[in-house]
Coordinates of C-alpha atoms and ligand atoms in Angstrom, one line a residue:
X769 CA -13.4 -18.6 -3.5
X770 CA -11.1 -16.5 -5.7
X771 CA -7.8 -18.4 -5.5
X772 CA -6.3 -15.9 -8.0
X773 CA -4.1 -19.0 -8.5
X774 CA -1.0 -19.3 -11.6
X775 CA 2.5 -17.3 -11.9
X776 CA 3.6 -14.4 -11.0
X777 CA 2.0 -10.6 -11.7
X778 CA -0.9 -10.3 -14.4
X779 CA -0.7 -8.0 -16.9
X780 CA -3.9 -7.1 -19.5
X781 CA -6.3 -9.7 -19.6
X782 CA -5.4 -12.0 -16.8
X783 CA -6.2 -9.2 -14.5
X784 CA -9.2 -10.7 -15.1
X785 CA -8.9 -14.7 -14.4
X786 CA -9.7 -14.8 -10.1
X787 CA -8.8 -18.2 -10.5
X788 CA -13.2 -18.8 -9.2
X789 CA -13.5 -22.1 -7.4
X790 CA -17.3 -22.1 -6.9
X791 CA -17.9 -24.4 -3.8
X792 CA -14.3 -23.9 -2.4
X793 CA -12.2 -24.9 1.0
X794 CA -8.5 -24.2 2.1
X795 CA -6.8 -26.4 4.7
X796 CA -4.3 -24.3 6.6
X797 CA -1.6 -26.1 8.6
X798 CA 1.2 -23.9 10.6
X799 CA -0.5 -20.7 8.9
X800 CA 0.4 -21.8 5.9
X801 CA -1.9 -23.4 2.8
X802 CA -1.9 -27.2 2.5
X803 CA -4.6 -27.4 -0.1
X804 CA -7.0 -25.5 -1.6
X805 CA -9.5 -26.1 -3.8
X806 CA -12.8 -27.7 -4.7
X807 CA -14.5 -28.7 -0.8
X808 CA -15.7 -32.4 -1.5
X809 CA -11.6 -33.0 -2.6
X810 CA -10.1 -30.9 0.0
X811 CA -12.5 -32.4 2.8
X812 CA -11.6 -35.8 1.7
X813 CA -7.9 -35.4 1.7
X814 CA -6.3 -37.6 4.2
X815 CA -4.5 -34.6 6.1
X816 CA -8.0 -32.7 6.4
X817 CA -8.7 -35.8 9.1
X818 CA -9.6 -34.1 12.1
X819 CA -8.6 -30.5 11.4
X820 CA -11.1 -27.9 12.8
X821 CA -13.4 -26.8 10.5
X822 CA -15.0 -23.4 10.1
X823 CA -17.8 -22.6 7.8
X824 CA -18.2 -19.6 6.3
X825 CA -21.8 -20.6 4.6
X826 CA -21.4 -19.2 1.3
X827 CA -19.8 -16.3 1.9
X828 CA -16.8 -14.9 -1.0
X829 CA -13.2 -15.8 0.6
X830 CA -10.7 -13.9 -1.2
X831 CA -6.6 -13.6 -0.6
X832 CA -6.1 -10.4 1.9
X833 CA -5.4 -7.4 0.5
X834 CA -2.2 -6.2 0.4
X835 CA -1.8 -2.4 0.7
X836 CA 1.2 -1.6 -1.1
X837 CA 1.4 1.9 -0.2
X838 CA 0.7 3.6 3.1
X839 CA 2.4 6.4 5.5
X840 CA 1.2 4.3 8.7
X841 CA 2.7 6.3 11.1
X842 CA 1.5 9.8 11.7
X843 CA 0.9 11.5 14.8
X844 CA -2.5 13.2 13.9
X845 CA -5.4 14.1 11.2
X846 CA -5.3 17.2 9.0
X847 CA -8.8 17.8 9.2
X848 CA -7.6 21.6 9.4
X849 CA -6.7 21.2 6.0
X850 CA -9.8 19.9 4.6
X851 CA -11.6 23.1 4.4
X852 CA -9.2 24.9 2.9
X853 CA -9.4 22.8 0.4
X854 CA -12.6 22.3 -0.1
X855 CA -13.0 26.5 -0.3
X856 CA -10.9 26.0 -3.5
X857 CA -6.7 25.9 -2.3
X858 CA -4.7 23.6 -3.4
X859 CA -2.3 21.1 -2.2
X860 CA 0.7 22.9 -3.3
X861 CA -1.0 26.5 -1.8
X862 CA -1.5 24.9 1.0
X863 CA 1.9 23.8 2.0
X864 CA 3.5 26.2 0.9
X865 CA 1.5 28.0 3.8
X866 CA 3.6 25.2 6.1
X867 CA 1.0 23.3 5.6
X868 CA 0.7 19.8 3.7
X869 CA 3.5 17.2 4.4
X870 CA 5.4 20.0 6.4
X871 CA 2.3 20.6 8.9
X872 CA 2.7 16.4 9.5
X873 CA 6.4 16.8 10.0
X874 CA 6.2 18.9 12.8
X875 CA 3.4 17.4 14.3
X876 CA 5.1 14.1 14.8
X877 CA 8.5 15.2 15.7
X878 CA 6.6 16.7 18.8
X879 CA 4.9 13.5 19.1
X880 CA 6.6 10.9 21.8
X881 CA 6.8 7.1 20.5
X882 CA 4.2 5.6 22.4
X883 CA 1.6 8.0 20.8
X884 CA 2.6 7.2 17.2
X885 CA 2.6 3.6 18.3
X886 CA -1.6 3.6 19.7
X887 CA -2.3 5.3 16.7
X888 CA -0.9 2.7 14.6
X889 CA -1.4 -0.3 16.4
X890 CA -5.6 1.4 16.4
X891 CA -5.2 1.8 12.6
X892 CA -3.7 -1.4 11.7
X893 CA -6.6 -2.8 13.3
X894 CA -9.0 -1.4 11.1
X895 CA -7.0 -2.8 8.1
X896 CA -7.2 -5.6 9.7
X897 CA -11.3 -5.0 9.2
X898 CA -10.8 -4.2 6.2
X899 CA -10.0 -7.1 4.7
X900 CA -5.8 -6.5 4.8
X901 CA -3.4 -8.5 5.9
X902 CA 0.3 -7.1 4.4
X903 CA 0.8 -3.3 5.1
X904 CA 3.7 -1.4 3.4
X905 CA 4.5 1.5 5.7
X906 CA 6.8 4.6 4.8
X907 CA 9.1 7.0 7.1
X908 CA 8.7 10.3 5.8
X909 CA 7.3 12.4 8.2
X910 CA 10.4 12.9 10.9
X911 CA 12.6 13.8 8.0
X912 CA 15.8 14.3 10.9
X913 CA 17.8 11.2 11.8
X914 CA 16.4 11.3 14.7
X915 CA 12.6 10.9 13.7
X916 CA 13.3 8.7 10.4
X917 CA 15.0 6.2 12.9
X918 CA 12.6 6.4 15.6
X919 CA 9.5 5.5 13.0
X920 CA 11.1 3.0 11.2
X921 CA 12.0 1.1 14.9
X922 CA 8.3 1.2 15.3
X923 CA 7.6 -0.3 12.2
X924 CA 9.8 -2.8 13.5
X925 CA 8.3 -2.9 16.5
X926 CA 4.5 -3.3 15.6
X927 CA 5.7 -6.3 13.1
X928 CA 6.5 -8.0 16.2
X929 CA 3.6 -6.9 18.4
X930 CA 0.4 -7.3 15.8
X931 CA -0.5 -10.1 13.3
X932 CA -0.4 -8.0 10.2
X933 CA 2.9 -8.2 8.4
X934 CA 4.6 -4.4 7.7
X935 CA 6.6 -4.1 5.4
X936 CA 9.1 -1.2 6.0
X937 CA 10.0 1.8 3.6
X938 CA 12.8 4.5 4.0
X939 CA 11.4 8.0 2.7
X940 CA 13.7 10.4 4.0
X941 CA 13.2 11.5 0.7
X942 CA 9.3 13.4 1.2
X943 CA 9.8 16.4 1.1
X944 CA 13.2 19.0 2.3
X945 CA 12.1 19.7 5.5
X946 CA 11.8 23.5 7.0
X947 CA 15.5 23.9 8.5
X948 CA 17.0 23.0 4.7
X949 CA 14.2 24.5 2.6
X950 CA 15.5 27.8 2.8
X951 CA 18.8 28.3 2.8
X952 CA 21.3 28.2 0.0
X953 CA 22.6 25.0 -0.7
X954 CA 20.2 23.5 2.2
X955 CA 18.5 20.8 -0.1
X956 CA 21.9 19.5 -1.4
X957 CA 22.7 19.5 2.3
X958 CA 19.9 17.4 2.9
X959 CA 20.0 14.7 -0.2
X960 CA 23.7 14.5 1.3
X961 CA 22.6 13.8 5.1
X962 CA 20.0 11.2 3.5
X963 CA 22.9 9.7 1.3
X964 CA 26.0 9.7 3.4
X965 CA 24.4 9.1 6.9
X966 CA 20.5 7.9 7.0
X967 CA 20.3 5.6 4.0
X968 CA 23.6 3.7 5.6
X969 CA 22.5 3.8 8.9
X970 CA 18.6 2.1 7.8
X971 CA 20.4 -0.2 5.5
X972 CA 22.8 -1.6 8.1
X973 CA 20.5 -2.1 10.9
X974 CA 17.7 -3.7 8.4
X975 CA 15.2 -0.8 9.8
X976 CA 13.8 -0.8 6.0
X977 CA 14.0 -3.3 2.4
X978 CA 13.2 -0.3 0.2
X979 CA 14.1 3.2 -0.2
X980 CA 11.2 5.6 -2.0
X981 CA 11.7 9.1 -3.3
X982 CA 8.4 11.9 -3.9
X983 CA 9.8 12.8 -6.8
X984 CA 7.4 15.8 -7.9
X985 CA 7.3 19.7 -8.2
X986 CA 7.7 21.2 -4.4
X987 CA 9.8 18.0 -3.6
X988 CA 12.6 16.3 -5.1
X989 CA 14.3 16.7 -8.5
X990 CA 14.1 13.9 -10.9
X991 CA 18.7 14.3 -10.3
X992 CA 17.9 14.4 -6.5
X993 CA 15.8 11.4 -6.7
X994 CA 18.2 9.2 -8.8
X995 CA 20.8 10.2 -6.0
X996 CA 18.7 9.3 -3.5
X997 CA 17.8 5.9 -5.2
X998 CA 21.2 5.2 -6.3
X999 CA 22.3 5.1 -2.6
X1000 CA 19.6 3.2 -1.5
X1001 CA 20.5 0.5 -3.9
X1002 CA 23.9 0.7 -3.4
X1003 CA 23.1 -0.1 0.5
X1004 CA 20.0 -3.1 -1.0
X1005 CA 17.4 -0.9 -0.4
X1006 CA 14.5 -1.5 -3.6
X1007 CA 14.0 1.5 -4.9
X1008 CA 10.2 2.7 -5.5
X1009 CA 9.1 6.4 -6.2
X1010 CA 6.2 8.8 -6.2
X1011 CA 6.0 9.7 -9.5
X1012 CA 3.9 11.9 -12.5
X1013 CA 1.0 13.1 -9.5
X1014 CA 1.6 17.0 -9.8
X1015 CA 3.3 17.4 -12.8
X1016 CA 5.2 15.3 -15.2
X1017 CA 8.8 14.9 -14.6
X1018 CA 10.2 12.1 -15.9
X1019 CA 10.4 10.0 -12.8
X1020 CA 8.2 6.6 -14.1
X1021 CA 11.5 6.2 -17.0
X1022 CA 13.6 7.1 -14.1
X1023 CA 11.7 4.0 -12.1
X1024 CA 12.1 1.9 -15.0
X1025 CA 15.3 2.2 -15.9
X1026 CA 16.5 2.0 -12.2
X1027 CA 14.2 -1.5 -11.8
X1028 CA 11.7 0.2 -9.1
X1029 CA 9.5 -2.2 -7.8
X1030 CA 6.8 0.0 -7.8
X1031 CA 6.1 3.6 -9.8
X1032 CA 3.3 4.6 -7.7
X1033 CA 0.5 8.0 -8.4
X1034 CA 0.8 8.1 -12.5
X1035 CA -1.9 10.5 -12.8
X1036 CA 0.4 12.9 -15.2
X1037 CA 2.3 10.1 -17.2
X1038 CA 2.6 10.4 -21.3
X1039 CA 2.4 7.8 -23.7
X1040 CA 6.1 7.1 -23.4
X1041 CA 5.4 6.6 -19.9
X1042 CA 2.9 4.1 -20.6
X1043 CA 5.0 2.5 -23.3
X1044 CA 8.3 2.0 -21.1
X1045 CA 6.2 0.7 -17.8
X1046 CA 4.4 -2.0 -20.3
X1047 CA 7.2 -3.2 -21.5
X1048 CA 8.8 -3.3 -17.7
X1049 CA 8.5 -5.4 -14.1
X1050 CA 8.3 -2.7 -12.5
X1051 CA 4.6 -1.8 -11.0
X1052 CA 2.2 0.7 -11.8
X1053 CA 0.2 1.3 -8.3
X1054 CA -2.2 3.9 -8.5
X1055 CA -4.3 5.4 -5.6
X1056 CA -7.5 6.7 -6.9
X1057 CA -8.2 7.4 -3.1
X1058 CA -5.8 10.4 -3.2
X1059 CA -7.5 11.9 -6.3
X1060 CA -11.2 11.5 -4.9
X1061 CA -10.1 13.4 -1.3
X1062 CA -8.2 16.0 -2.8
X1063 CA -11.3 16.4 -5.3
X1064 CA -9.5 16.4 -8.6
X1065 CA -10.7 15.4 -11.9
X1066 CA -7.8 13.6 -13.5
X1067 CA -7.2 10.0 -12.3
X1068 CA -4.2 7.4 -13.0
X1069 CA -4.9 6.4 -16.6
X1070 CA -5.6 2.7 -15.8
X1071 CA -7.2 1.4 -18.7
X1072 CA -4.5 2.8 -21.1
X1073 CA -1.6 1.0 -18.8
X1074 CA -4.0 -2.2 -18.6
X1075 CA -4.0 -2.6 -22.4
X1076 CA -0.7 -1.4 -23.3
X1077 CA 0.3 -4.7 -20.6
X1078 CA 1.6 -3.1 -17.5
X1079 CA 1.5 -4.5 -14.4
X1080 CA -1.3 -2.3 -12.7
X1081 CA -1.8 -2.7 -8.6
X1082 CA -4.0 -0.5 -6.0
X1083 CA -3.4 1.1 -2.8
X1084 CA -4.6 2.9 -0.2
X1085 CA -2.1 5.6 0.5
X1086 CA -3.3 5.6 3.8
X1087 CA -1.8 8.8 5.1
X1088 CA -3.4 12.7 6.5
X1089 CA -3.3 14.8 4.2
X1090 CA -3.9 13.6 0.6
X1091 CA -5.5 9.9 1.0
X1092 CA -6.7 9.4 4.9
X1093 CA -8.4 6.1 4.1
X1094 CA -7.6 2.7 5.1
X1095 CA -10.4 0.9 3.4
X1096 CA -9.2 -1.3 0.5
X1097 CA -12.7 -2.2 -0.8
X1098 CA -12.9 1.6 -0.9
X1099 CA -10.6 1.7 -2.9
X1100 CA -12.0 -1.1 -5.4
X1101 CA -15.0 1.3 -5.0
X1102 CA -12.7 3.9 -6.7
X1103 CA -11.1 1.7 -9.2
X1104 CA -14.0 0.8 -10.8
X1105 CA -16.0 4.2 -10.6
X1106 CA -13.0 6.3 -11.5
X1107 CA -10.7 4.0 -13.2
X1108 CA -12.7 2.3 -15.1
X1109 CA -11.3 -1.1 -14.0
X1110 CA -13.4 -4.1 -14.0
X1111 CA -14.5 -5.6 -10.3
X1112 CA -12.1 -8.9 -11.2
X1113 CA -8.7 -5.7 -12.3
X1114 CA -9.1 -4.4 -9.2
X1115 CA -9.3 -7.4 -6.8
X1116 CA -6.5 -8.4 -8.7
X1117 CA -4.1 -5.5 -8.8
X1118 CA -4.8 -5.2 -5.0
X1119 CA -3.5 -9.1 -4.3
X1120 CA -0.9 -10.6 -6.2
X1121 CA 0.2 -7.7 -8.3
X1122 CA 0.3 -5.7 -4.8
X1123 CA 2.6 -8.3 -3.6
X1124 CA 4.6 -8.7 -6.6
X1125 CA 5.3 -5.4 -5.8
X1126 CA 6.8 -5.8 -2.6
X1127 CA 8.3 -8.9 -3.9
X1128 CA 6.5 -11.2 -1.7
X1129 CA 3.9 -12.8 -4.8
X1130 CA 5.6 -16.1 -4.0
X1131 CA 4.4 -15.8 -0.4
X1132 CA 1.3 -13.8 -0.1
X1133 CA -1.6 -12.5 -2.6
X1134 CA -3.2 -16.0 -3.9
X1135 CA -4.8 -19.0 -2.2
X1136 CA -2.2 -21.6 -3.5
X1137 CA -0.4 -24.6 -1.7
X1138 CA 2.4 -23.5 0.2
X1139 CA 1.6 -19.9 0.6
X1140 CA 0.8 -18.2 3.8
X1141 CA -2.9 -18.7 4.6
X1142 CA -4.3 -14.9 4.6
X1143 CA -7.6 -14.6 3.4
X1144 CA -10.5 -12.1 3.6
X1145 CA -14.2 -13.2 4.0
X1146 CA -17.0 -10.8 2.6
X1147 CA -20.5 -11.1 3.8
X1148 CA -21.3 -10.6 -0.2
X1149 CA -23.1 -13.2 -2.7
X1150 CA -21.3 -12.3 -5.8
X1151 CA -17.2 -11.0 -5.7
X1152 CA -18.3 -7.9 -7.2
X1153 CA -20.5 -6.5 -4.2
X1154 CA -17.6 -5.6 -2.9
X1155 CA -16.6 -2.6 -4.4
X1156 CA -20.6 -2.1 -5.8
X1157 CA -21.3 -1.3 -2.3
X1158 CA -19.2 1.9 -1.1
X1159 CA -18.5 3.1 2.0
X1160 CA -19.8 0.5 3.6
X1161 CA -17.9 -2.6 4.9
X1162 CA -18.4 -6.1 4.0
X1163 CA -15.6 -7.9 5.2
X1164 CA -16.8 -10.5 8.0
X1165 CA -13.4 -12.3 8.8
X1166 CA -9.5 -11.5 8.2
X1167 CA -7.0 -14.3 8.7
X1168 CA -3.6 -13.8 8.6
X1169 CA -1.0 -16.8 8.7
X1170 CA -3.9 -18.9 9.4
X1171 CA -5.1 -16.6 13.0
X1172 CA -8.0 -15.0 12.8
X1173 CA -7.4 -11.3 13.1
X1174 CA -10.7 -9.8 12.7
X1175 CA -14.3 -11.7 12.7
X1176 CA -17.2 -9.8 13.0
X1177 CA -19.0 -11.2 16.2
X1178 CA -15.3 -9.8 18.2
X1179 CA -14.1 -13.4 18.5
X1180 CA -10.8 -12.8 16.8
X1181 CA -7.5 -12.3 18.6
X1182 CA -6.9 -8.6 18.1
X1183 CA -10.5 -7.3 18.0
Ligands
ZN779 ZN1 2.5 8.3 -0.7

């Protein structure tokens, strides 16, 4: 059992201490943990009396992943796209084509609600198999008022309707959509409609906790972004951003300076970059999945933030056209290949530090006393099978808030 017990996010080399409790059990009472620990103790405590126990015969039990960074709803694939890019375009070639982001955008705001809503509820399953049991979903794709609203109210929606827990992010803030892009003034127009009208609107009736910006070349200004994040704050939205994956533009100091929760991509950062997320709270999530589907060579420099002391976590970035995975042991596959983390970084950056992120470390992302009882089972000997086998899935049983989700043989109460 990896507990990944002890305070808070890790930074350098306790990304390494899992907290390994070799013959473990957990006690869960009102989906929540009452004790955890070493079996003999745990099965001997007087509240274990007559609780229903379920054996897992050896198998690795682990906190479930958190996925820190997903677009969850999207109305459709772009497998379209994947040849293109494969025959040598680019991501920026290709949306500038309407492509990309844009091509999403107007395939969900033809979508109706209830077809965005099966989609998700089908994908949050397969989290759910998976091995994840907190999803943080983004808007992002509707990019009008009406579209933002109507995908953050299903984000609301499927939080009440499916065990998982999503947790909601605004991103009006993707990309200018096609009715702005091209006329003069239009993207001021549009950071204005996000600032004076959405961001209010989300903040007042709680549709999201944080507000994100792609801050990149082909999207939004480093000046725009600040806006953008500035009002979100101002309303109590958390700001996180998409920053330093096309180009370098100054948007992880931004993050820093602003108290992001998260800095999320980094594959372009400098040294000073490094330097100031070390020395901050705010995350570095990095999502090698992006980089291995779009086929590019240069990955988030993990080791270098790892040992300069920033808090590194791991996400999916579950969305259709740069990252269409939902696999976080796929991801840990990644890490490790591509990375160069260590089986124990990874497992760690994609649990506690993943909820520290989200600001939910005190509730979720370690199998401690009082926390909620999500755990992930693998059908592995050793913790580190599970990102040494790739593309293939492991995971055997997902319990969230002490339910079980997924199990293997179908009896679960989703599945
Ligand atoms: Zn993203």
């Amino acid at each position: 059992m990896l507990t990944l017990r002890g305070r808070g996010p890790r930074r350098g080399a306790a990304l390494s201490n899992l907290g390994i409790v070799k013959d473990g059990a957990v006690l869960v009472r009102d989906g929540r943990i009452a004790a955890a620990g070493v079996r003999s103790k745990v099965e001997a405590m007087p509240e274990a009396h007559g609780a229903e126990k379920l054996d897992v015969e050896g198998r690795v039990v682990l906190p479930g992943f958190v996925d820190s960074h997903t677009h969850l709803i999207h109305a459709a694939s772009r497998a379209e796209e994947y040849e293109l890019k494969i025959a040598g375009a680019t991501y920026e070639e290709i949306a500038r084509k309407g492509g990309g982001i844009l091509n999403s955008v107007k395939k969900l705001r033809a979508a109706t609600a209830a077809d965005l809503k099966a989609r998700a509820m089908a994908a949050l399953r397969e989290f759910a198999a998976y091995g994840t049991t907190t999803v943080e979903a983004k808007s992002g794709y509707g990019l009008d008022v009406t579209s933002e609203l109507k995908i953050l109210g299903l984000h609301q929606e499927l939080n009440r309707e499916q065990p998982l827990e999503i947790v909601s992010t605004f991103l009006g803030a993707h990309v200018v959509p096609a009715e702005y892009r091209h006329t003069p003034g239009g993207p001021a127009r549009y950071v204005s409609l996000l600032v004076n009208r959405l961001i209010p609107e989300v903040a007042e009736r709680k549709l999201a906790e944080f507000c994100d910006v792609f801050c990149d070349r082909g999207a939004f200004s480093l000046a725009q972004s600040e806006q953008v994040l500035e009002a979100g704050a101002n309303h109590g939205l958390a700001p996180r951003l998409h920053a330093e994956q096309l180009s370098r533009t100054g948007a992880t100091l931004l993050a820093v300076e602003m108290g992001a929760a998260s800095c999320d991509h980094l594959e372009q950062v400098k040294a000073a970059d490094i330097r100031a997320l070390a020395k901050s709270k705010t995350v570095a999530t990095l999502l090698p999945g992006c980089d291995f589907h779009l086929g590019l060579k240069q990955y988030a420099p993990a080791r270098a933030l790892i040992d300069a002391g920033a808090i590194v976590g791991l996400a999916t970035d579950y969305n259709p056209g740069t990252s269409p995975t939902l696999s976080m042991p796929m991801v840990l596959s990644l890490a490790c290949t591509q990375l160069r983390m260590t089986p124990a970084e990874a497992i760690t950056a994609a649990t506690i530090n993943a909820a520290y992120s989200l600001r939910r470390d005190k509730e979720i992302g370690s199998i401690e006393v009082g926390k909620l009882a999500d755990l992930a089972v693998f059908d592995v000997q050793d913790y580190r099978e599970i990102p040494y086998y790739f593309g293939v899935n492991h995971c055997w049983m997902t319990v969230k808030k002490g339910e079980i989700v997924y199990r293997t043989d179908g009896k679960s109460s989703i599945c």
